[in-house]
Coordinates of C-alpha atoms and ligand atoms in Angstrom, one line a residue:
M1 CA 0.0 0.0 0.0
C2 CA 1.6 3.2 -1.2
G3 CA 0.4 6.8 -1.5
I4 CA 0.2 8.5 -4.9
V5 CA -0.6 12.1 -5.8
G6 CA -0.9 14.5 -8.7
Y7 CA -1.4 18.3 -9.2
I8 CA -2.2 20.4 -12.2
G9 CA -3.0 24.1 -11.9
E10 CA -1.7 27.6 -11.8
K11 CA 0.6 27.2 -8.7
Q12 CA 4.0 25.6 -8.5
A13 CA 3.2 21.9 -8.1
Q14 CA 6.1 21.0 -5.7
S15 CA 4.6 22.3 -2.4
F16 CA 1.3 20.5 -3.0
L17 CA 3.1 17.3 -3.9
V18 CA 5.2 17.4 -0.7
N19 CA 2.4 18.4 1.6
S20 CA 0.0 15.8 0.3
L21 CA 2.6 13.0 0.4
R22 CA 3.1 13.8 4.1
R23 CA -0.6 13.3 4.6
L24 CA -0.3 9.9 3.0
E25 CA 2.7 8.5 4.9
Y26 CA 0.5 6.2 6.9
R27 CA 0.2 4.3 3.7
G28 CA 4.0 3.7 3.3
Y29 CA 7.1 5.6 4.3
D30 CA 10.3 3.7 3.2
S31 CA 11.0 6.0 0.2
C32 CA 9.4 8.8 -1.8
G33 CA 9.7 11.0 -4.9
I34 CA 8.2 13.7 -7.1
A35 CA 8.3 14.6 -10.8
V36 CA 7.4 18.0 -12.1
A37 CA 7.0 19.1 -15.7
D38 CA 7.8 22.5 -17.2
G39 CA 8.4 21.5 -20.8
S40 CA 10.7 18.6 -19.8
I41 CA 10.3 16.5 -16.7
E42 CA 12.5 16.8 -13.6
V43 CA 12.5 13.9 -11.0
Y44 CA 13.7 13.9 -7.4
K45 CA 13.4 10.6 -5.4
D46 CA 15.2 8.7 -2.8
A47 CA 14.9 6.2 0.1
I48 CA 14.0 9.0 2.5
R49 CA 10.9 10.2 4.5
V50 CA 8.8 13.1 3.1
E51 CA 10.1 15.5 5.7
T52 CA 13.7 14.9 4.4
L53 CA 12.5 15.2 0.8
E54 CA 11.0 18.6 1.7
R55 CA 14.4 19.7 3.1
V56 CA 16.8 18.3 0.5
A57 CA 15.0 18.3 -2.8
P58 CA 15.9 21.2 -5.2
Q59 CA 13.0 23.5 -6.3
L60 CA 11.6 21.8 -9.4
G61 CA 9.8 24.4 -11.5
G62 CA 6.4 23.5 -13.0
K63 CA 2.7 23.7 -12.5
V64 CA 2.0 20.0 -13.1
G65 CA 3.5 17.1 -11.2
I66 CA 3.1 13.7 -9.5
G67 CA 4.4 12.2 -6.3
H68 CA 4.7 9.0 -4.4
T69 CA 5.4 7.7 -0.9
R70 CA 6.3 4.0 -0.9
W71 CA 5.6 0.8 0.9
A72 CA 8.0 -1.5 -0.9
T73 CA 6.6 -4.7 -2.4
C74 CA 8.6 -5.4 -5.5
G75 CA 12.3 -4.3 -5.1
G76 CA 13.6 -3.0 -1.7
P77 CA 13.6 0.6 -0.6
S78 CA 16.3 2.4 -2.6
Q79 CA 16.8 5.6 -4.7
V80 CA 16.5 3.6 -8.0
N81 CA 13.4 1.7 -6.9
A82 CA 11.6 4.8 -5.5
H83 CA 8.9 6.3 -7.7
P84 CA 8.3 8.1 -10.1
H85 CA 9.6 5.7 -12.8
C86 CA 10.2 6.9 -16.3
D87 CA 10.4 5.5 -19.9
C88 CA 13.6 5.5 -22.0
T89 CA 13.1 9.1 -23.2
G90 CA 12.5 10.5 -19.7
N91 CA 9.3 12.2 -21.1
I92 CA 6.8 9.9 -19.4
A93 CA 6.8 9.5 -15.6
V94 CA 4.5 7.3 -13.6
V95 CA 3.6 6.8 -9.9
H96 CA 1.9 3.5 -9.0
N97 CA 0.2 1.9 -6.0
G98 CA -0.5 -1.8 -6.5
V99 CA 1.2 -5.0 -7.8
I100 CA 1.7 -6.1 -11.4
N101 CA 1.5 -9.9 -11.6
N102 CA 2.6 -10.5 -15.2
L103 CA 5.7 -8.4 -14.8
Q104 CA 8.3 -10.9 -16.1
G105 CA 6.5 -11.5 -19.4
L106 CA 6.0 -7.8 -20.1
K107 CA 9.6 -6.9 -19.1
Q108 CA 11.1 -9.6 -21.4
Q109 CA 8.9 -8.4 -24.3
L110 CA 9.9 -4.8 -23.8
I111 CA 13.6 -5.6 -23.4
S112 CA 13.5 -7.6 -26.7
E113 CA 12.0 -4.4 -28.2
G114 CA 15.0 -2.4 -27.0
H115 CA 13.7 -0.9 -23.7
N116 CA 16.2 -0.5 -20.9
F117 CA 15.2 -1.1 -17.3
V118 CA 17.0 0.5 -14.3
S119 CA 15.0 -0.6 -11.3
E120 CA 13.8 -3.9 -9.7
T121 CA 10.3 -2.7 -9.5
D122 CA 7.2 -4.0 -11.3
T123 CA 6.0 -0.4 -11.8
E124 CA 8.7 0.5 -14.3
V125 CA 7.0 -1.5 -17.1
I126 CA 4.1 1.0 -17.2
P127 CA 6.0 4.1 -18.5
H128 CA 7.7 1.8 -21.0
L129 CA 4.4 0.4 -22.2
I130 CA 2.9 3.9 -22.5
E131 CA 6.0 4.9 -24.5
K132 CA 5.5 1.8 -26.8
Y133 CA 1.8 2.6 -27.4
Y134 CA 2.1 6.4 -27.6
N135 CA 0.8 7.8 -30.9
G136 CA 0.0 11.4 -30.1
N137 CA -2.8 10.8 -27.6
L138 CA -1.7 10.1 -24.0
E139 CA -4.9 8.7 -22.6
K140 CA -5.2 6.3 -25.5
A141 CA -1.6 5.1 -24.9
V142 CA -2.4 4.6 -21.2
E143 CA -5.5 2.6 -22.1
A144 CA -3.5 0.4 -24.4
A145 CA -0.8 -0.1 -21.9
L146 CA -3.2 -1.1 -19.1
R147 CA -5.0 -3.6 -21.4
V148 CA -1.8 -5.8 -21.2
V149 CA -1.2 -5.3 -17.5
E150 CA -2.5 -8.0 -15.0
G151 CA -2.7 -7.1 -11.3
S152 CA -3.8 -4.1 -9.2
Y153 CA -3.0 -0.5 -9.9
A154 CA -3.7 3.1 -9.2
I155 CA -1.5 5.3 -11.4
V156 CA -0.9 8.9 -12.3
V157 CA 0.9 9.6 -15.6
L158 CA 2.8 12.8 -16.4
M159 CA 4.1 13.5 -19.9
A160 CA 6.4 16.3 -21.0
G161 CA 4.6 18.8 -23.2
E162 CA 1.1 17.4 -22.3
P163 CA -1.0 19.9 -20.2
K164 CA -2.8 17.1 -18.5
L165 CA -2.5 14.2 -16.1
V166 CA -3.9 10.8 -16.8
A167 CA -5.0 8.6 -13.8
A168 CA -6.4 5.1 -13.7
R169 CA -7.4 2.5 -11.1
K170 CA -8.1 -1.1 -10.7
D171 CA -8.2 -2.8 -7.3
S172 CA -6.4 0.3 -5.7
P173 CA -8.2 3.4 -4.5
L174 CA -7.9 6.7 -6.4
I175 CA -9.7 10.0 -6.1
I176 CA -9.8 13.4 -7.9
G177 CA -10.0 16.6 -5.9
I178 CA -11.8 19.5 -7.6
G179 CA -10.2 22.9 -7.2
D180 CA -10.6 26.4 -8.7
R181 CA -8.4 26.5 -11.8
E182 CA -6.5 23.5 -10.3
N183 CA -7.2 19.9 -9.7
F184 CA -5.7 17.2 -7.5
I185 CA -5.3 13.4 -7.8
A186 CA -4.6 11.2 -4.8
S187 CA -4.8 7.7 -3.3
D188 CA -7.0 9.0 -0.5
V189 CA -8.7 12.1 0.8
P190 CA -6.3 13.1 3.5
A191 CA -3.9 14.2 0.7
I192 CA -6.2 16.9 -0.6
L193 CA -8.3 18.1 2.3
D194 CA -6.0 21.1 2.9
Y195 CA -7.0 22.3 -0.6
T196 CA -10.6 21.1 -1.3
N197 CA -13.3 18.8 0.1
R198 CA -14.9 18.3 -3.4
V199 CA -14.0 14.8 -4.5
I200 CA -14.7 12.3 -7.3
Y201 CA -14.1 8.7 -6.4
L202 CA -12.8 6.8 -9.5
E203 CA -14.4 3.4 -10.0
E204 CA -12.8 0.2 -11.1
G205 CA -11.5 0.5 -14.7
D206 CA -12.0 4.3 -14.8
I207 CA -9.4 6.5 -16.5
G208 CA -9.3 10.2 -15.5
V209 CA -8.0 12.9 -17.9
V210 CA -7.3 15.9 -15.7
T211 CA -6.3 19.4 -16.8
K212 CA -6.4 22.5 -14.6
D213 CA -9.8 23.4 -15.9
S214 CA -11.4 20.1 -16.7
I215 CA -11.9 16.5 -15.5
K216 CA -13.0 13.8 -17.9
I217 CA -13.6 10.2 -16.9
R218 CA -13.4 7.5 -19.5
R219 CA -14.3 3.9 -19.3
D220 CA -13.7 1.3 -22.0
G221 CA -12.8 4.2 -24.3
T222 CA -16.0 6.3 -23.8
E223 CA -16.7 9.2 -21.5
V224 CA -18.7 8.5 -18.3
D225 CA -20.1 10.8 -15.5
R226 CA -19.0 10.4 -11.9
E227 CA -20.7 12.0 -9.0
E228 CA -19.0 14.7 -7.0
H229 CA -18.9 14.1 -3.2
K230 CA -18.3 16.6 -0.3
V231 CA -15.9 15.2 2.3
L232 CA -16.8 16.2 5.9
W233 CA -13.9 14.5 7.6
S234 CA -10.9 16.2 9.2
I235 CA -7.5 15.2 7.8
E236 CA -6.8 13.0 10.9
E237 CA -10.1 11.3 10.6
A238 CA -9.5 10.6 6.9
Q239 CA -6.1 9.1 7.6
K240 CA -7.9 6.7 9.8
A241 CA -10.6 6.2 7.3
G242 CA -13.1 7.5 9.8
Y243 CA -12.0 5.2 12.6
E244 CA -11.1 7.0 15.9
H245 CA -7.7 5.2 16.1
F246 CA -5.3 3.4 13.8
M247 CA -5.6 0.4 16.1
L248 CA -9.4 0.0 15.4
K249 CA -8.8 0.7 11.7
E250 CA -6.1 -2.0 11.5
I251 CA -8.3 -4.4 13.4
H252 CA -11.0 -3.9 10.8
E253 CA -8.6 -4.3 7.9
Q254 CA -8.0 -8.0 8.9
P255 CA -10.5 -9.7 6.5
K256 CA -8.7 -7.9 3.6
V257 CA -5.2 -8.6 5.1
I258 CA -6.1 -12.3 5.4
R259 CA -7.3 -12.4 1.8
D260 CA -4.3 -10.5 0.5
T261 CA -1.7 -12.7 2.4
L262 CA -3.4 -15.9 1.5
G263 CA -3.9 -14.6 -2.1
E264 CA -0.1 -14.0 -2.4
Y265 CA 0.7 -17.6 -1.6
T266 CA -2.2 -19.7 -2.7
S267 CA -1.8 -18.4 -6.3
S268 CA 1.8 -19.5 -6.4
A269 CA 2.6 -23.1 -7.5
E270 CA 5.8 -23.0 -5.5
P271 CA 5.6 -24.0 -1.7
V272 CA 6.2 -21.1 0.7
V273 CA 9.3 -22.9 2.0
D274 CA 10.3 -26.1 0.3
L275 CA 10.5 -28.2 3.4
M276 CA 11.0 -31.5 1.6
R277 CA 14.0 -30.2 -0.4
L278 CA 15.4 -28.8 2.9
R279 CA 14.9 -32.2 4.5
D280 CA 16.8 -33.8 1.6
E281 CA 19.5 -31.2 2.1
G282 CA 19.9 -32.5 5.7
I283 CA 17.7 -30.1 7.7
E284 CA 17.0 -32.1 10.9
S285 CA 15.1 -29.7 13.1
M286 CA 13.0 -26.6 13.0
L287 CA 13.0 -23.6 15.2
I288 CA 10.8 -20.4 15.3
L289 CA 11.9 -17.4 17.2
A290 CA 10.5 -13.9 17.6
C291 CA 9.6 -11.2 20.2
G292 CA 6.3 -9.9 21.6
T293 CA 3.2 -10.5 19.5
S294 CA 5.3 -12.2 16.8
Y295 CA 6.5 -14.6 19.5
H296 CA 2.9 -15.4 20.2
A297 CA 2.3 -16.1 16.5
A298 CA 5.3 -18.4 16.6
L299 CA 3.8 -20.3 19.5
V300 CA 0.6 -20.8 17.5
G301 CA 2.8 -21.8 14.6
K302 CA 4.3 -24.6 16.8
Y303 CA 0.8 -26.1 17.3
I304 CA 0.0 -25.8 13.6
V305 CA 3.2 -27.3 12.3
E306 CA 3.3 -30.1 14.9
E307 CA -0.4 -31.0 14.2
L308 CA -0.2 -30.9 10.4
L309 CA 3.4 -31.9 9.7
R310 CA 4.0 -34.1 12.7
I311 CA 7.5 -32.7 13.0
P312 CA 8.8 -31.2 16.3
M313 CA 9.0 -27.4 16.3
M314 CA 11.1 -25.5 18.9
V315 CA 10.0 -22.0 19.8
E316 CA 12.3 -19.5 21.4
I317 CA 12.1 -15.9 22.6
A318 CA 14.7 -14.1 20.4
S319 CA 16.1 -12.0 23.2
E320 CA 16.7 -15.1 25.3
F321 CA 17.9 -17.2 22.4
S322 CA 20.8 -14.9 21.7
Y323 CA 22.4 -15.7 25.0
Y324 CA 21.8 -19.4 25.6
G325 CA 20.0 -20.9 22.7
Q326 CA 21.5 -24.2 21.4
T327 CA 22.4 -23.5 17.7
L328 CA 22.2 -26.7 15.8
A329 CA 23.8 -26.3 12.4
R330 CA 21.3 -28.4 10.5
T331 CA 18.3 -26.3 11.7
L332 CA 15.7 -24.5 9.7
A333 CA 15.2 -21.3 11.7
I334 CA 12.1 -19.2 11.0
V335 CA 12.2 -15.6 12.5
I336 CA 8.9 -13.8 12.6
T337 CA 9.1 -10.0 12.8
Q338 CA 6.5 -7.4 11.6
S339 CA 9.0 -4.5 11.4
G340 CA 12.0 -6.5 10.4
E341 CA 14.1 -4.2 12.6
T342 CA 13.7 -5.7 16.1
A343 CA 17.2 -5.8 17.5
D344 CA 16.7 -8.9 19.6
S345 CA 15.4 -10.9 16.5
L346 CA 18.2 -9.5 14.2
K347 CA 20.9 -10.5 16.8
A348 CA 19.5 -14.0 17.0
M349 CA 19.3 -14.3 13.2
K350 CA 23.0 -13.3 12.9
R351 CA 23.9 -15.9 15.5
L352 CA 22.0 -18.6 13.6
K353 CA 23.7 -17.6 10.4
E354 CA 27.1 -17.8 12.0
V355 CA 26.6 -21.5 12.8
G356 CA 25.3 -22.2 9.3
C357 CA 21.6 -22.4 10.0
R358 CA 19.2 -21.8 7.2
V359 CA 17.2 -18.7 8.2
V360 CA 13.8 -17.8 6.8
A361 CA 12.2 -14.5 7.8
I362 CA 8.4 -13.9 8.0
A363 CA 8.3 -10.1 7.8
N364 CA 5.9 -7.3 6.9
V365 CA 8.3 -4.6 5.8
V366 CA 10.0 -5.2 2.5
G367 CA 13.7 -4.4 2.4
S368 CA 13.9 -4.4 6.2
S369 CA 17.2 -5.6 7.9
A370 CA 15.7 -9.0 8.6
S371 CA 15.0 -9.6 4.9
R372 CA 18.7 -8.7 4.2
I373 CA 20.0 -11.2 6.8
A374 CA 17.6 -14.0 6.0
D375 CA 18.3 -16.6 3.3
Q376 CA 14.6 -16.3 2.3
T377 CA 11.9 -13.8 3.3
I378 CA 8.2 -14.5 3.2
Y379 CA 6.3 -11.3 3.3
T380 CA 2.9 -10.9 5.1
K381 CA 0.6 -8.5 3.2
A382 CA -0.7 -6.5 6.2
G383 CA 0.4 -3.2 4.8
P384 CA 1.7 -0.4 7.0
E385 CA 0.8 -1.0 10.7
I386 CA 0.9 2.4 12.4
S387 CA -0.6 1.6 15.8
V388 CA 2.1 0.3 18.2
A389 CA -0.1 -2.5 19.2
A390 CA 0.3 -5.2 16.6
T391 CA -3.1 -6.6 15.4
K392 CA -3.4 -7.2 11.6
S393 CA 0.3 -8.3 11.4
F394 CA -0.5 -11.1 13.9
T395 CA -3.2 -12.6 11.8
A396 CA -1.2 -12.2 8.6
Q397 CA 1.7 -14.1 10.3
L398 CA -0.7 -16.9 11.2
M399 CA -1.8 -17.1 7.5
V400 CA 1.8 -17.7 6.4
L401 CA 2.2 -20.3 9.1
Y402 CA -1.0 -22.1 8.0
W403 CA 0.1 -22.0 4.4
L404 CA 3.6 -23.2 5.2
A405 CA 2.2 -26.2 7.1
I406 CA -0.8 -27.0 4.9
G407 CA 1.6 -27.3 1.9
Y408 CA 3.1 -30.4 3.5
S409 CA 0.2 -31.5 5.8
K410 CA 0.1 -35.2 6.7
A411 CA -3.7 -34.7 7.1
D412 CA -5.9 -36.9 4.9
A413 CA -7.4 -35.5 1.7
R414 CA -10.8 -34.9 3.2
R415 CA -9.4 -32.9 6.2
L416 CA -7.1 -31.0 3.8
A417 CA -10.0 -30.1 1.6
S418 CA -12.1 -28.9 4.5
M419 CA -9.1 -26.9 5.9
L420 CA -8.6 -25.2 2.5
L421 CA -12.3 -24.4 2.4
E422 CA -12.2 -22.9 6.0
L423 CA -9.1 -20.8 5.1
R424 CA -11.1 -19.2 2.3
Q425 CA -14.0 -18.6 4.6
L426 CA -11.8 -17.0 7.4
P427 CA -12.1 -13.4 6.1
S428 CA -15.9 -13.6 6.4
K429 CA -15.7 -15.4 9.8
V430 CA -13.4 -12.5 11.0
Q431 CA -15.9 -10.1 9.7
Q432 CA -18.6 -11.7 11.8
V433 CA -16.4 -11.1 14.9
L434 CA -16.0 -7.4 13.8
D435 CA -19.8 -7.1 13.4
N436 CA -20.3 -8.4 16.9
E437 CA -18.6 -5.5 18.7
D438 CA -21.5 -4.6 21.0
I439 CA -21.1 -7.4 23.4
I440 CA -17.3 -6.8 23.4
L441 CA -18.0 -3.2 24.2
Q442 CA -20.1 -4.1 27.2
C443 CA -17.4 -6.5 28.5
A444 CA -14.8 -3.7 28.0
R445 CA -16.9 -1.3 30.0
Y446 CA -17.0 -3.9 32.8
L447 CA -13.3 -4.8 32.5
S448 CA -12.1 -1.2 32.5
K449 CA -12.8 -0.9 36.2
Y450 CA -10.2 -3.6 37.2
E451 CA -6.4 -3.3 37.6
N452 CA -5.5 -7.1 37.4
V453 CA -6.8 -9.6 34.9
F454 CA -6.0 -13.1 33.8
F455 CA -6.4 -14.6 30.4
I456 CA -6.5 -18.4 30.1
G457 CA -6.5 -20.9 27.3
R458 CA -5.4 -24.4 26.4
G459 CA -3.6 -26.0 23.5
I460 CA -3.5 -23.8 20.4
N461 CA -5.3 -21.0 22.3
F462 CA -2.8 -20.8 25.1
P463 CA -0.6 -18.4 23.0
V464 CA -3.9 -16.5 22.2
A465 CA -4.3 -16.0 26.0
L466 CA -0.8 -14.6 26.1
E467 CA -1.6 -12.3 23.1
G468 CA -4.9 -11.1 24.7
A469 CA -3.0 -10.2 27.9
L470 CA -0.3 -8.4 26.0
K471 CA -2.8 -6.3 24.0
L472 CA -4.7 -5.3 27.1
K473 CA -1.4 -4.5 28.9
E474 CA -0.1 -2.4 26.0
V475 CA -3.1 -0.2 25.4
S476 CA -5.1 -0.1 28.6
Y477 CA -2.3 -0.2 31.2
I478 CA -4.2 -2.9 33.1
H479 CA -1.8 -5.6 34.6
A480 CA -2.9 -8.7 32.6
E481 CA -1.3 -12.1 32.6
G482 CA -1.9 -14.9 30.0
Y483 CA -1.7 -18.4 31.5
A484 CA -2.1 -22.0 30.3
A485 CA -5.5 -22.7 32.0
G486 CA -4.1 -25.8 33.7
E487 CA -1.3 -23.8 35.3
L488 CA -3.6 -21.4 37.2
K489 CA -4.1 -23.8 40.1
H490 CA -0.3 -24.1 40.6
G491 CA 0.0 -20.6 42.1
P492 CA -2.1 -17.8 40.5
F493 CA -5.2 -19.1 42.1
A494 CA -4.0 -17.2 45.1
L495 CA -4.8 -14.0 43.3
L496 CA -8.3 -14.9 42.3
G497 CA -11.3 -13.1 43.8
E498 CA -13.9 -10.5 43.1
N499 CA -11.2 -8.0 42.0
T500 CA -9.5 -10.2 39.5
P501 CA -11.5 -11.0 36.4
V502 CA -10.6 -14.0 34.2
I503 CA -11.0 -14.1 30.4
A504 CA -11.3 -17.8 29.4
I505 CA -10.8 -18.9 25.8
V506 CA -13.1 -21.9 25.4
A507 CA -12.5 -23.6 22.0
R508 CA -14.5 -26.7 20.9
D509 CA -11.5 -29.0 20.7
N510 CA -10.0 -31.7 22.8
T511 CA -9.4 -29.1 25.6
Y512 CA -13.1 -28.2 25.9
E513 CA -14.0 -30.3 29.0
A514 CA -10.8 -29.4 30.8
M515 CA -11.6 -25.7 30.2
L516 CA -15.1 -26.1 31.6
S517 CA -13.8 -27.6 34.8
N518 CA -11.2 -24.8 35.1
I519 CA -14.0 -22.3 34.7
K520 CA -15.9 -23.9 37.6
E521 CA -12.8 -23.8 39.8
I522 CA -12.3 -20.1 39.0
K523 CA -16.0 -19.3 39.7
A524 CA -15.7 -21.1 43.0
R525 CA -13.1 -18.5 43.9
K526 CA -15.5 -15.7 43.1
S527 CA -13.5 -14.2 40.1
P528 CA -15.7 -12.5 37.5
L529 CA -15.4 -14.6 34.3
I530 CA -15.8 -13.6 30.7
A531 CA -15.8 -16.5 28.3
L532 CA -14.8 -16.4 24.7
A533 CA -16.8 -19.3 23.2
E534 CA -18.2 -20.5 19.9
E535 CA -21.7 -19.5 18.9
G536 CA -24.2 -22.3 19.7
D537 CA -22.3 -23.3 22.9
E538 CA -25.3 -24.0 25.2
V539 CA -23.2 -24.9 28.3
I540 CA -20.9 -21.9 28.7
G541 CA -23.6 -19.4 29.2
S542 CA -24.6 -21.0 32.5
L543 CA -21.0 -20.9 33.8
A544 CA -19.7 -17.5 32.8
D545 CA -20.7 -14.0 33.8
S546 CA -20.5 -12.8 30.2
V547 CA -19.9 -14.7 26.9
I548 CA -18.3 -13.2 23.8
T549 CA -19.3 -15.6 21.0
V550 CA -17.1 -16.2 18.0
P551 CA -18.1 -18.0 14.7
Q552 CA -17.6 -21.8 14.5
V553 CA -14.3 -22.7 12.8
D554 CA -12.1 -25.7 12.6
A555 CA -10.2 -25.7 16.0
I556 CA -6.9 -25.2 14.2
F557 CA -8.2 -21.8 12.9
S558 CA -9.8 -20.7 16.2
P559 CA -6.7 -18.5 17.2
V560 CA -7.6 -16.2 14.4
V561 CA -11.2 -15.4 15.4
N562 CA -10.3 -15.5 19.1
A563 CA -7.4 -13.1 18.7
V564 CA -9.5 -10.5 16.8
A565 CA -12.1 -10.6 19.5
L566 CA -9.5 -10.0 22.2
Q567 CA -7.9 -7.2 20.1
L568 CA -11.3 -5.5 20.2
L569 CA -11.7 -6.1 23.9
A570 CA -8.3 -4.5 24.6
Y571 CA -9.2 -1.6 22.3
Y572 CA -12.5 -0.8 23.9
T573 CA -11.2 -1.3 27.4
A574 CA -8.4 1.2 26.7
K575 CA -11.0 3.6 25.2
E576 CA -13.1 3.4 28.3
R577 CA -10.0 4.3 30.3
G578 CA -9.1 7.2 28.0
C579 CA -5.7 5.8 27.1
P580 CA -3.6 7.1 24.2
I581 CA -4.3 3.9 22.2
D582 CA -2.1 4.2 19.1
F583 CA 1.0 5.4 20.9
P584 CA 1.0 4.0 24.4
R585 CA 3.6 5.3 26.9
N586 CA 7.1 3.8 27.1
L587 CA 6.6 1.7 23.8
A588 CA 7.8 1.9 20.3
K589 CA 6.4 0.3 17.1
S590 CA 9.8 -1.2 16.3
V591 CA 12.2 -2.0 19.2
T592 CA 15.6 -1.4 17.6
V593 CA 17.6 -1.6 20.8
E594 CA 18.4 -4.8 22.9
Ligands
LIG601 C1 3.0 -5.8 19.9 O1 1.8 -5.2 19.9 C2 4.2 -5.0 20.2 N1 4.2 -3.9 19.4 C3 5.5 -5.7 20.3 O2 5.4 -6.7 21.3 C4 6.0 -6.3 19.0 O3 5.2 -7.4 18.7 C5 7.4 -6.8 19.2 O4 8.2 -5.7 19.5 C6 8.0 -7.5 18.0 O5 8.0 -6.6 16.9 P1 8.3 -7.2 15.5 O6 7.2 -8.1 15.1 O7 8.3 -6.0 14.6 O8 9.7 -7.8 15.5

């Protein structure tokens, strides 16, 4: 997810481009660039933040221009991979948000026709295609170019000598802002709200031809009308797409994130990690390590891999592993890290590499340090995660672990088929949890009065209890502990009582009966109990004080729906307590120190 912008009018374009890119940095911030035309096109771009671009970029003269702030997907963050990208002549510049799937075929064709490529990006094929099809009419050349492109895109095209911008979208958002003798193009409304609140939302397949005095929308070669809308949001509201906090917005993005991450790997014929080849190459053991929320995903990963692959999986806390971990040479080590910059995880990776381990990173930030150390990196498709509390990156990490294991599952064909069906249904199951916020809000109002809370779970949901406790701690400042339900009676029972609520994750798997007896023991000690249970569970209602129901899923997928429910519980509890949810005290989104 990147941010793209365009300006055409009577003012110098650069200040609009820089300011609007700053408003879109929540969409991606690993590199940025602008291109401005005044006869010829001048480009300035680098692997820098927008505030640096503003400081160091030369003044580029011209009243028409485009800009981009990047969230790298194809080709790491660098000056040459930053956008805008140009054709061979330098007369056509393009900014793009999306992914081109048939990149290789297009690139080989263009190279065979004499086009030179300078970057590793997929985007660079677009200006070259436009150059190939240009015959005096820019919008027609863009239409021809996009007819051969497969994938998702929102683009803005600038051409030297052309007093217009051409914009197009498919599976990526794009809007046109209407000004007075100037017009604006952007990925999202925050970019233009300083200048206008009159907006046209481009629809799938639309091509916008924008001059300073006119906006024409074409579709399949003919002109169409699009309604003008008035945006009433503030810029901050718009960046959060109307949600009050980035955390809530990111929680609600999870159905799409699950679809995108699964989509990335289910469409590829190649296994995520070729375990069989690695086994033939002498890999004898597997280890996952990480920190914080990523560590909890690793613990769920252990259950998934051991259940589906029947191979033992070790799990380690990266900060501990660096000092005592047994480094077995013939080990496949998987390091999970959203940011790819967590110092503890990077240190552990370097240690593993030193002893000849094969290291695979599961990361969300393309080009991050982890991806440079690892032998192979599997990217989650969660997009930028702004809120310090990790939410969508957790479920995206689980999707990669499910796909990694399902590829080699020992399960029989019927179970495998039902699991694949369930995976495809997960986005809608998560949507059901999101639509069930009311009961979670009530439980949050109740929970917000307490200072000490336990989360309990068993089996694959024990790590979810740890994650639920971490989320509540991070954003609401309530002291919360996640515990394996069976462990509570070995000590923490001493803390139970009216002032210590317990959140029990009750999955319909082989731990169900044991969880029910634990709940009875807890109720006997007068602790208020909130149960997280599957819809249709007739028993739990009679035991718990409140029940948050989640949709029925195969038990192996229950961590996904349960985690989303607990993310919402933490969010609303923190909201009740008036906490600074997105940027809690004493924490950082990426912990780059040991
Ligand atoms: C989770 O909400 C926290 N932000 C923190 O525990 C985080 O998961 C941990 O610092 C690991 O970060 P990483 O995934 O970027 O390596």
